[in-house]
């Protein structure tokens, strides 16, 4: 029963959050009855200034701030400065009239402010942006790569092991919305295209209107209907290479120093 109650409460929370955020978005639309640019600026500017205020205070205290976003910051706090940090946060909460929540990480690997992998102290992962679970709001993009990343970071399981031992085709699939529709080899695929990367697959998927290539569709094999059996032509090397590229993006692997030419 507790599990059902939690699911219901989470669904209700996310629904209300969507309504609130969408209402705020309409503040900036001149075609909306909620159009109020002054309120939009007031919300965004006040929040940004408040975040900059606490970042400045933390940095002036000699505690490094790794990154900042509209609703949070990441701090690399030395263990012997933790009490100092708590005092600064408490002071800022009183001055700015905000309440904060703290999440502690063992490690964090950042591609950009909105795209990162963080391992919490309780060994749970926080995955954002490219690396997160797309759920129902985003189209999936080779989620096996993110799974291979997390298995490597947390359990030191080689990428190849995770990729080659997966038998869930949905984790290899990429779904993309294509304006005007797409085709491959003169076969119409529709406006929402699903594919996986297959061995010996030639060519790419193209836009019907312009003939241009759909991004990242080289070697893509259309999969508009999920098969009853797992395909035997998965291009595992492609997924492994993509995962390695992601490791460089999040600085888990370091790129060799580039030569300087004069």
PDB file of C-alpha atoms in Angstrom:
ATOM      1  CA  UNK A   1       0.000   0.000   0.000  1.00  0.00           C
ATOM      2  CA  UNK A   2       2.838   2.370   0.845  1.00  0.00           C
ATOM      3  CA  UNK A   3       4.271   1.855  -2.637  1.00  0.00           C
ATOM      4  CA  UNK A   4       0.954   2.730  -4.292  1.00  0.00           C
ATOM      5  CA  UNK A   5       0.554   5.809  -2.095  1.00  0.00           C
ATOM      6  CA  UNK A   6       4.066   6.948  -2.998  1.00  0.00           C
ATOM      7  CA  UNK A   7       3.378   6.507  -6.714  1.00  0.00           C
ATOM      8  CA  UNK A   8       0.106   8.435  -6.441  1.00  0.00           C
ATOM      9  CA  UNK A   9       1.737  11.231  -4.436  1.00  0.00           C
ATOM     10  CA  UNK A  10       4.642  11.455  -6.906  1.00  0.00           C
ATOM     11  CA  UNK A  11       2.243  11.574  -9.862  1.00  0.00           C
ATOM     12  CA  UNK A  12       0.227  14.336  -8.216  1.00  0.00           C
ATOM     13  CA  UNK A  13       3.379  16.286  -7.382  1.00  0.00           C
ATOM     14  CA  UNK A  14       4.715  16.062 -10.938  1.00  0.00           C
ATOM     15  CA  UNK A  15       1.338  17.051 -12.380  1.00  0.00           C
ATOM     16  CA  UNK A  16       1.139  20.169 -10.223  1.00  0.00           C
ATOM     17  CA  UNK A  17       4.752  20.990 -10.994  1.00  0.00           C
ATOM     18  CA  UNK A  18       4.006  20.789 -14.728  1.00  0.00           C
ATOM     19  CA  UNK A  19       1.030  23.146 -14.340  1.00  0.00           C
ATOM     20  CA  UNK A  20       3.071  25.664 -12.358  1.00  0.00           C
ATOM     21  CA  UNK A  21       6.031  25.595 -14.746  1.00  0.00           C
ATOM     22  CA  UNK A  22       3.841  25.830 -17.837  1.00  0.00           C
ATOM     23  CA  UNK A  23       1.991  28.784 -16.305  1.00  0.00           C
ATOM     24  CA  UNK A  24       5.296  30.544 -15.698  1.00  0.00           C
ATOM     25  CA  UNK A  25       6.299  29.853 -19.290  1.00  0.00           C
ATOM     26  CA  UNK A  26       3.167  31.637 -20.495  1.00  0.00           C
ATOM     27  CA  UNK A  27       4.298  34.811 -18.705  1.00  0.00           C
ATOM     28  CA  UNK A  28       6.616  35.370 -21.668  1.00  0.00           C
ATOM     29  CA  UNK A  29       4.098  34.578 -24.443  1.00  0.00           C
ATOM     30  CA  UNK A  30       2.301  37.641 -25.806  1.00  0.00           C
ATOM     31  CA  UNK A  31      -0.413  35.364 -27.218  1.00  0.00           C
ATOM     32  CA  UNK A  32      -1.325  34.049 -23.766  1.00  0.00           C
ATOM     33  CA  UNK A  33      -3.861  35.504 -21.343  1.00  0.00           C
ATOM     34  CA  UNK A  34      -1.157  35.032 -18.690  1.00  0.00           C
ATOM     35  CA  UNK A  35       1.275  37.294 -20.546  1.00  0.00           C
ATOM     36  CA  UNK A  36       3.169  39.311 -17.931  1.00  0.00           C
ATOM     37  CA  UNK A  37       6.809  40.015 -18.898  1.00  0.00           C
ATOM     38  CA  UNK A  38       7.401  41.993 -15.712  1.00  0.00           C
ATOM     39  CA  UNK A  39       6.498  38.951 -13.609  1.00  0.00           C
ATOM     40  CA  UNK A  40       8.640  36.700 -15.796  1.00  0.00           C
ATOM     41  CA  UNK A  41      11.687  38.926 -15.319  1.00  0.00           C
ATOM     42  CA  UNK A  42      10.956  39.290 -11.611  1.00  0.00           C
ATOM     43  CA  UNK A  43      10.931  35.520 -11.101  1.00  0.00           C
ATOM     44  CA  UNK A  44      14.001  34.702 -13.183  1.00  0.00           C
ATOM     45  CA  UNK A  45      16.128  37.717 -12.272  1.00  0.00           C
ATOM     46  CA  UNK A  46      15.426  37.498  -8.541  1.00  0.00           C
ATOM     47  CA  UNK A  47      16.328  33.821  -8.492  1.00  0.00           C
ATOM     48  CA  UNK A  48      19.524  34.344 -10.474  1.00  0.00           C
ATOM     49  CA  UNK A  49      20.679  37.214  -8.260  1.00  0.00           C
ATOM     50  CA  UNK A  50      19.944  35.202  -5.134  1.00  0.00           C
ATOM     51  CA  UNK A  51      21.965  32.253  -6.450  1.00  0.00           C
ATOM     52  CA  UNK A  52      24.849  34.555  -7.414  1.00  0.00           C
ATOM     53  CA  UNK A  53      24.737  36.059  -3.925  1.00  0.00           C
ATOM     54  CA  UNK A  54      25.332  32.758  -2.151  1.00  0.00           C
ATOM     55  CA  UNK A  55      27.941  31.685  -4.731  1.00  0.00           C
ATOM     56  CA  UNK A  56      29.875  34.902  -4.105  1.00  0.00           C
ATOM     57  CA  UNK A  57      29.741  34.412  -0.339  1.00  0.00           C
ATOM     58  CA  UNK A  58      30.966  30.811  -0.590  1.00  0.00           C
ATOM     59  CA  UNK A  59      33.786  31.695  -2.998  1.00  0.00           C
ATOM     60  CA  UNK A  60      34.911  34.646  -0.843  1.00  0.00           C
ATOM     61  CA  UNK A  61      35.198  32.195   2.050  1.00  0.00           C
ATOM     62  CA  UNK A  62      37.671  30.181  -0.028  1.00  0.00           C
ATOM     63  CA  UNK A  63      35.320  27.260  -0.725  1.00  0.00           C
ATOM     64  CA  UNK A  64      35.156  26.371  -4.437  1.00  0.00           C
ATOM     65  CA  UNK A  65      31.814  26.281  -6.282  1.00  0.00           C
ATOM     66  CA  UNK A  66      31.928  23.805  -9.164  1.00  0.00           C
ATOM     67  CA  UNK A  67      28.807  24.870 -11.061  1.00  0.00           C
ATOM     68  CA  UNK A  68      25.551  26.746 -10.688  1.00  0.00           C
ATOM     69  CA  UNK A  69      22.094  26.482 -12.201  1.00  0.00           C
ATOM     70  CA  UNK A  70      18.811  28.316 -11.804  1.00  0.00           C
ATOM     71  CA  UNK A  71      17.804  26.262  -8.780  1.00  0.00           C
ATOM     72  CA  UNK A  72      20.991  24.869  -7.278  1.00  0.00           C
ATOM     73  CA  UNK A  73      24.770  24.836  -7.032  1.00  0.00           C
ATOM     74  CA  UNK A  74      27.457  22.177  -6.746  1.00  0.00           C
ATOM     75  CA  UNK A  75      30.148  22.828  -4.126  1.00  0.00           C
ATOM     76  CA  UNK A  76      33.481  21.066  -3.639  1.00  0.00           C
ATOM     77  CA  UNK A  77      33.781  21.643   0.092  1.00  0.00           C
ATOM     78  CA  UNK A  78      36.868  20.468   2.030  1.00  0.00           C
ATOM     79  CA  UNK A  79      35.863  18.325   4.989  1.00  0.00           C
ATOM     80  CA  UNK A  80      37.422  20.755   7.481  1.00  0.00           C
ATOM     81  CA  UNK A  81      35.373  23.656   6.053  1.00  0.00           C
ATOM     82  CA  UNK A  82      31.965  21.998   6.195  1.00  0.00           C
ATOM     83  CA  UNK A  83      30.839  23.899   9.317  1.00  0.00           C
ATOM     84  CA  UNK A  84      31.869  27.187   7.692  1.00  0.00           C
ATOM     85  CA  UNK A  85      29.804  26.301   4.641  1.00  0.00           C
ATOM     86  CA  UNK A  86      26.773  25.515   6.796  1.00  0.00           C
ATOM     87  CA  UNK A  87      27.008  28.917   8.470  1.00  0.00           C
ATOM     88  CA  UNK A  88      27.126  30.685   5.101  1.00  0.00           C
ATOM     89  CA  UNK A  89      24.108  28.749   3.811  1.00  0.00           C
ATOM     90  CA  UNK A  90      22.159  29.511   7.017  1.00  0.00           C
ATOM     91  CA  UNK A  91      22.985  33.217   6.720  1.00  0.00           C
ATOM     92  CA  UNK A  92      21.855  33.260   3.078  1.00  0.00           C
ATOM     93  CA  UNK A  93      18.599  31.413   3.849  1.00  0.00           C
ATOM     94  CA  UNK A  94      17.744  34.070   6.461  1.00  0.00           C
ATOM     95  CA  UNK A  95      18.636  36.979   4.179  1.00  0.00           C
ATOM     96  CA  UNK A  96      17.075  35.659   0.943  1.00  0.00           C
ATOM     97  CA  UNK A  97      14.127  33.936   2.652  1.00  0.00           C
ATOM     98  CA  UNK A  98      14.847  30.618   0.933  1.00  0.00           C
ATOM     99  CA  UNK A  99      15.155  27.088   2.230  1.00  0.00           C
ATOM    100  CA  UNK A 100      17.766  24.733   0.806  1.00  0.00           C
ATOM    101  CA  UNK A 101      18.103  20.979   0.523  1.00  0.00           C
ATOM    102  CA  UNK A 102      21.475  19.246   0.546  1.00  0.00           C
ATOM    103  CA  UNK A 103      22.559  16.201  -1.430  1.00  0.00           C
ATOM    104  CA  UNK A 104      25.991  14.722  -0.826  1.00  0.00           C
ATOM    105  CA  UNK A 105      27.925  13.074  -3.641  1.00  0.00           C
ATOM    106  CA  UNK A 106      30.797  10.629  -3.716  1.00  0.00           C
ATOM    107  CA  UNK A 107      31.652  11.783  -7.207  1.00  0.00           C
ATOM    108  CA  UNK A 108      30.172  13.825 -10.026  1.00  0.00           C
ATOM    109  CA  UNK A 109      30.991  13.731 -13.729  1.00  0.00           C
ATOM    110  CA  UNK A 110      29.855  16.773 -15.673  1.00  0.00           C
ATOM    111  CA  UNK A 111      29.480  17.304 -19.405  1.00  0.00           C
ATOM    112  CA  UNK A 112      27.616  20.587 -18.907  1.00  0.00           C
ATOM    113  CA  UNK A 113      25.513  22.231 -16.206  1.00  0.00           C
ATOM    114  CA  UNK A 114      22.403  20.311 -17.247  1.00  0.00           C
ATOM    115  CA  UNK A 115      24.079  17.059 -18.316  1.00  0.00           C
ATOM    116  CA  UNK A 116      25.914  15.079 -15.669  1.00  0.00           C
ATOM    117  CA  UNK A 117      26.207  11.836 -13.703  1.00  0.00           C
ATOM    118  CA  UNK A 118      26.432  12.021  -9.920  1.00  0.00           C
ATOM    119  CA  UNK A 119      27.001   9.137  -7.506  1.00  0.00           C
ATOM    120  CA  UNK A 120      25.411   9.892  -4.138  1.00  0.00           C
ATOM    121  CA  UNK A 121      26.862   8.796  -0.806  1.00  0.00           C
ATOM    122  CA  UNK A 122      24.093   6.183  -0.539  1.00  0.00           C
ATOM    123  CA  UNK A 123      25.319   4.680  -3.851  1.00  0.00           C
ATOM    124  CA  UNK A 124      22.300   5.921  -5.799  1.00  0.00           C
ATOM    125  CA  UNK A 125      22.815   7.718  -9.099  1.00  0.00           C
ATOM    126  CA  UNK A 126      21.452  11.082 -10.146  1.00  0.00           C
ATOM    127  CA  UNK A 127      21.388  11.244 -13.934  1.00  0.00           C
ATOM    128  CA  UNK A 128      20.530  14.489 -15.709  1.00  0.00           C
ATOM    129  CA  UNK A 129      20.082  15.501 -19.322  1.00  0.00           C
ATOM    130  CA  UNK A 130      21.598  13.148 -21.891  1.00  0.00           C
ATOM    131  CA  UNK A 131      22.338  10.541 -19.236  1.00  0.00           C
ATOM    132  CA  UNK A 132      18.972  10.422 -17.477  1.00  0.00           C
ATOM    133  CA  UNK A 133      16.017   8.114 -17.949  1.00  0.00           C
ATOM    134  CA  UNK A 134      13.901   9.751 -20.674  1.00  0.00           C
ATOM    135  CA  UNK A 135      10.617   8.507 -19.162  1.00  0.00           C
ATOM    136  CA  UNK A 136       7.518   9.673 -21.010  1.00  0.00           C
ATOM    137  CA  UNK A 137       8.677  13.247 -21.573  1.00  0.00           C
ATOM    138  CA  UNK A 138      11.722  12.653 -23.777  1.00  0.00           C
ATOM    139  CA  UNK A 139      12.604  10.366 -26.640  1.00  0.00           C
ATOM    140  CA  UNK A 140      15.083   7.622 -25.678  1.00  0.00           C
ATOM    141  CA  UNK A 141      18.580   7.681 -27.179  1.00  0.00           C
ATOM    142  CA  UNK A 142      20.585   4.453 -26.781  1.00  0.00           C
ATOM    143  CA  UNK A 143      19.988   4.198 -23.043  1.00  0.00           C
ATOM    144  CA  UNK A 144      22.311   1.182 -22.930  1.00  0.00           C
ATOM    145  CA  UNK A 145      25.191   3.675 -23.103  1.00  0.00           C
ATOM    146  CA  UNK A 146      24.121   5.450 -19.902  1.00  0.00           C
ATOM    147  CA  UNK A 147      23.613   2.088 -18.225  1.00  0.00           C
ATOM    148  CA  UNK A 148      27.115   1.026 -19.228  1.00  0.00           C
ATOM    149  CA  UNK A 149      28.491   4.289 -17.819  1.00  0.00           C
ATOM    150  CA  UNK A 150      26.852   3.862 -14.435  1.00  0.00           C
ATOM    151  CA  UNK A 151      27.895   0.206 -14.165  1.00  0.00           C
ATOM    152  CA  UNK A 152      31.494   1.208 -14.876  1.00  0.00           C
ATOM    153  CA  UNK A 153      31.512   4.099 -12.389  1.00  0.00           C
ATOM    154  CA  UNK A 154      29.747   2.320  -9.540  1.00  0.00           C
ATOM    155  CA  UNK A 155      30.740  -1.339  -9.929  1.00  0.00           C
ATOM    156  CA  UNK A 156      33.806  -1.128 -12.205  1.00  0.00           C
ATOM    157  CA  UNK A 157      32.068  -3.402 -14.744  1.00  0.00           C
ATOM    158  CA  UNK A 158      33.617  -3.044 -18.211  1.00  0.00           C
ATOM    159  CA  UNK A 159      31.538  -1.257 -20.822  1.00  0.00           C
ATOM    160  CA  UNK A 160      31.811  -4.190 -23.219  1.00  0.00           C
ATOM    161  CA  UNK A 161      30.304  -6.566 -20.642  1.00  0.00           C
ATOM    162  CA  UNK A 162      27.232  -4.394 -20.052  1.00  0.00           C
ATOM    163  CA  UNK A 163      26.607  -3.688 -23.745  1.00  0.00           C
ATOM    164  CA  UNK A 164      27.175  -7.170 -25.129  1.00  0.00           C
ATOM    165  CA  UNK A 165      25.177  -8.946 -22.405  1.00  0.00           C
ATOM    166  CA  UNK A 166      22.063  -6.799 -22.724  1.00  0.00           C
ATOM    167  CA  UNK A 167      19.127  -8.488 -24.459  1.00  0.00           C
ATOM    168  CA  UNK A 168      16.582  -5.674 -24.139  1.00  0.00           C
ATOM    169  CA  UNK A 169      16.220  -4.129 -27.600  1.00  0.00           C
ATOM    170  CA  UNK A 170      14.514  -1.022 -26.218  1.00  0.00           C
ATOM    171  CA  UNK A 171      17.819  -0.011 -24.607  1.00  0.00           C
ATOM    172  CA  UNK A 172      19.520   0.074 -28.017  1.00  0.00           C
ATOM    173  CA  UNK A 173      16.783   2.109 -29.677  1.00  0.00           C
ATOM    174  CA  UNK A 174      16.880   5.786 -30.603  1.00  0.00           C
ATOM    175  CA  UNK A 175      13.613   7.639 -31.207  1.00  0.00           C
ATOM    176  CA  UNK A 176      13.542  10.983 -33.004  1.00  0.00           C
ATOM    177  CA  UNK A 177      10.819  13.363 -34.161  1.00  0.00           C
ATOM    178  CA  UNK A 178      11.328  14.263 -37.826  1.00  0.00           C
ATOM    179  CA  UNK A 179       9.468  17.274 -39.122  1.00  0.00           C
ATOM    180  CA  UNK A 180       7.817  16.476 -42.433  1.00  0.00           C
ATOM    181  CA  UNK A 181       8.592  12.771 -42.158  1.00  0.00           C
ATOM    182  CA  UNK A 182      11.604  10.593 -42.940  1.00  0.00           C
ATOM    183  CA  UNK A 183      12.582   7.808 -45.313  1.00  0.00           C
ATOM    184  CA  UNK A 184      15.350   5.329 -45.943  1.00  0.00           C
ATOM    185  CA  UNK A 185      15.940   3.646 -49.284  1.00  0.00           C
ATOM    186  CA  UNK A 186      12.684   5.228 -50.522  1.00  0.00           C
ATOM    187  CA  UNK A 187      10.648   3.609 -47.739  1.00  0.00           C
ATOM    188  CA  UNK A 188       8.506   6.084 -45.809  1.00  0.00           C
ATOM    189  CA  UNK A 189       9.085   5.823 -42.049  1.00  0.00           C
ATOM    190  CA  UNK A 190       6.795   8.500 -40.639  1.00  0.00           C
ATOM    191  CA  UNK A 191       7.266  11.597 -38.521  1.00  0.00           C
ATOM    192  CA  UNK A 192       8.523   9.710 -35.474  1.00  0.00           C
ATOM    193  CA  UNK A 193      11.430   7.437 -36.387  1.00  0.00           C
ATOM    194  CA  UNK A 194      12.816   4.581 -34.325  1.00  0.00           C
ATOM    195  CA  UNK A 195      16.085   2.825 -35.120  1.00  0.00           C
ATOM    196  CA  UNK A 196      19.051   0.879 -33.796  1.00  0.00           C
ATOM    197  CA  UNK A 197      22.597   0.626 -35.109  1.00  0.00           C
ATOM    198  CA  UNK A 198      23.130  -2.596 -37.056  1.00  0.00           C
ATOM    199  CA  UNK A 199      26.185  -4.318 -38.480  1.00  0.00           C
ATOM    200  CA  UNK A 200      26.739  -3.874 -42.218  1.00  0.00           C
ATOM    201  CA  UNK A 201      23.861  -1.381 -42.400  1.00  0.00           C
ATOM    202  CA  UNK A 202      24.621   1.175 -45.116  1.00  0.00           C
ATOM    203  CA  UNK A 203      23.437   4.730 -45.593  1.00  0.00           C
ATOM    204  CA  UNK A 204      21.404   6.958 -43.337  1.00  0.00           C
ATOM    205  CA  UNK A 205      17.832   8.110 -42.728  1.00  0.00           C
ATOM    206  CA  UNK A 206      16.808  11.264 -44.593  1.00  0.00           C
ATOM    207  CA  UNK A 207      14.265  14.042 -44.285  1.00  0.00           C
ATOM    208  CA  UNK A 208      11.644  13.741 -47.004  1.00  0.00           C
ATOM    209  CA  UNK A 209      11.256  17.491 -47.511  1.00  0.00           C
ATOM    210  CA  UNK A 210      14.932  18.426 -47.845  1.00  0.00           C
ATOM    211  CA  UNK A 211      16.724  15.135 -48.377  1.00  0.00           C
ATOM    212  CA  UNK A 212      19.127  16.033 -45.559  1.00  0.00           C
ATOM    213  CA  UNK A 213      20.409  13.390 -43.184  1.00  0.00           C
ATOM    214  CA  UNK A 214      18.620  12.877 -39.887  1.00  0.00           C
ATOM    215  CA  UNK A 215      21.322  13.555 -37.263  1.00  0.00           C
ATOM    216  CA  UNK A 216      23.269  10.530 -35.988  1.00  0.00           C
ATOM    217  CA  UNK A 217      21.473   8.115 -38.336  1.00  0.00           C
ATOM    218  CA  UNK A 218      24.514   6.769 -40.190  1.00  0.00           C
ATOM    219  CA  UNK A 219      24.340   2.984 -39.970  1.00  0.00           C
ATOM    220  CA  UNK A 220      20.843   3.184 -38.489  1.00  0.00           C
ATOM    221  CA  UNK A 221      18.403   0.372 -39.198  1.00  0.00           C
ATOM    222  CA  UNK A 222      14.746   1.418 -38.925  1.00  0.00           C
ATOM    223  CA  UNK A 223      12.794  -0.420 -36.250  1.00  0.00           C
ATOM    224  CA  UNK A 224       9.278   0.970 -36.460  1.00  0.00           C
ATOM    225  CA  UNK A 225       7.802  -2.162 -34.839  1.00  0.00           C
ATOM    226  CA  UNK A 226       9.538  -3.837 -31.911  1.00  0.00           C
ATOM    227  CA  UNK A 227      10.534  -7.413 -32.821  1.00  0.00           C
ATOM    228  CA  UNK A 228       9.429 -10.499 -30.931  1.00  0.00           C
ATOM    229  CA  UNK A 229      13.005 -11.790 -30.835  1.00  0.00           C
ATOM    230  CA  UNK A 230      16.223  -9.931 -30.150  1.00  0.00           C
ATOM    231  CA  UNK A 231      18.055  -8.887 -33.365  1.00  0.00           C
ATOM    232  CA  UNK A 232      21.229 -10.737 -34.259  1.00  0.00           C
ATOM    233  CA  UNK A 233      22.880  -7.843 -36.091  1.00  0.00           C
ATOM    234  CA  UNK A 234      23.348  -5.317 -33.275  1.00  0.00           C
ATOM    235  CA  UNK A 235      26.426  -3.189 -33.917  1.00  0.00           C
ATOM    236  CA  UNK A 236      27.841  -3.544 -30.415  1.00  0.00           C
ATOM    237  CA  UNK A 237      31.065  -1.757 -31.350  1.00  0.00           C
ATOM    238  CA  UNK A 238      29.092   1.388 -32.224  1.00  0.00           C
ATOM    239  CA  UNK A 239      27.440   1.490 -28.809  1.00  0.00           C
ATOM    240  CA  UNK A 240      30.744   0.822 -27.055  1.00  0.00           C
ATOM    241  CA  UNK A 241      32.417   3.646 -29.000  1.00  0.00           C
ATOM    242  CA  UNK A 242      29.550   6.023 -28.182  1.00  0.00           C
ATOM    243  CA  UNK A 243      29.883   5.144 -24.501  1.00  0.00           C
ATOM    244  CA  UNK A 244      33.632   5.795 -24.567  1.00  0.00           C
ATOM    245  CA  UNK A 245      32.945   9.190 -26.176  1.00  0.00           C
ATOM    246  CA  UNK A 246      30.567   9.942 -23.300  1.00  0.00           C
ATOM    247  CA  UNK A 247      33.323   9.043 -20.822  1.00  0.00           C
ATOM    248  CA  UNK A 248      35.504  11.715 -22.400  1.00  0.00           C
ATOM    249  CA  UNK A 249      32.609  14.207 -22.341  1.00  0.00           C
ATOM    250  CA  UNK A 250      32.195  13.818 -18.579  1.00  0.00           C
ATOM    251  CA  UNK A 251      35.998  13.830 -18.038  1.00  0.00           C
ATOM    252  CA  UNK A 252      36.048  10.293 -16.634  1.00  0.00           C
ATOM    253  CA  UNK A 253      38.668   9.672 -19.285  1.00  0.00           C
ATOM    254  CA  UNK A 254      41.183  12.383 -20.062  1.00  0.00           C
ATOM    255  CA  UNK A 255      41.975  13.426 -23.609  1.00  0.00           C
ATOM    256  CA  UNK A 256      45.678  13.581 -24.468  1.00  0.00           C
ATOM    257  CA  UNK A 257      47.184  17.039 -24.389  1.00  0.00           C
ATOM    258  CA  UNK A 258      46.861  18.651 -27.779  1.00  0.00           C
ATOM    259  CA  UNK A 259      49.999  19.749 -29.584  1.00  0.00           C
ATOM    260  CA  UNK A 260      50.501  23.472 -29.954  1.00  0.00           C
ATOM    261  CA  UNK A 261      51.540  24.777 -33.331  1.00  0.00           C
ATOM    262  CA  UNK A 262      53.229  28.117 -33.768  1.00  0.00           C
TER     263      UNK A 262
END
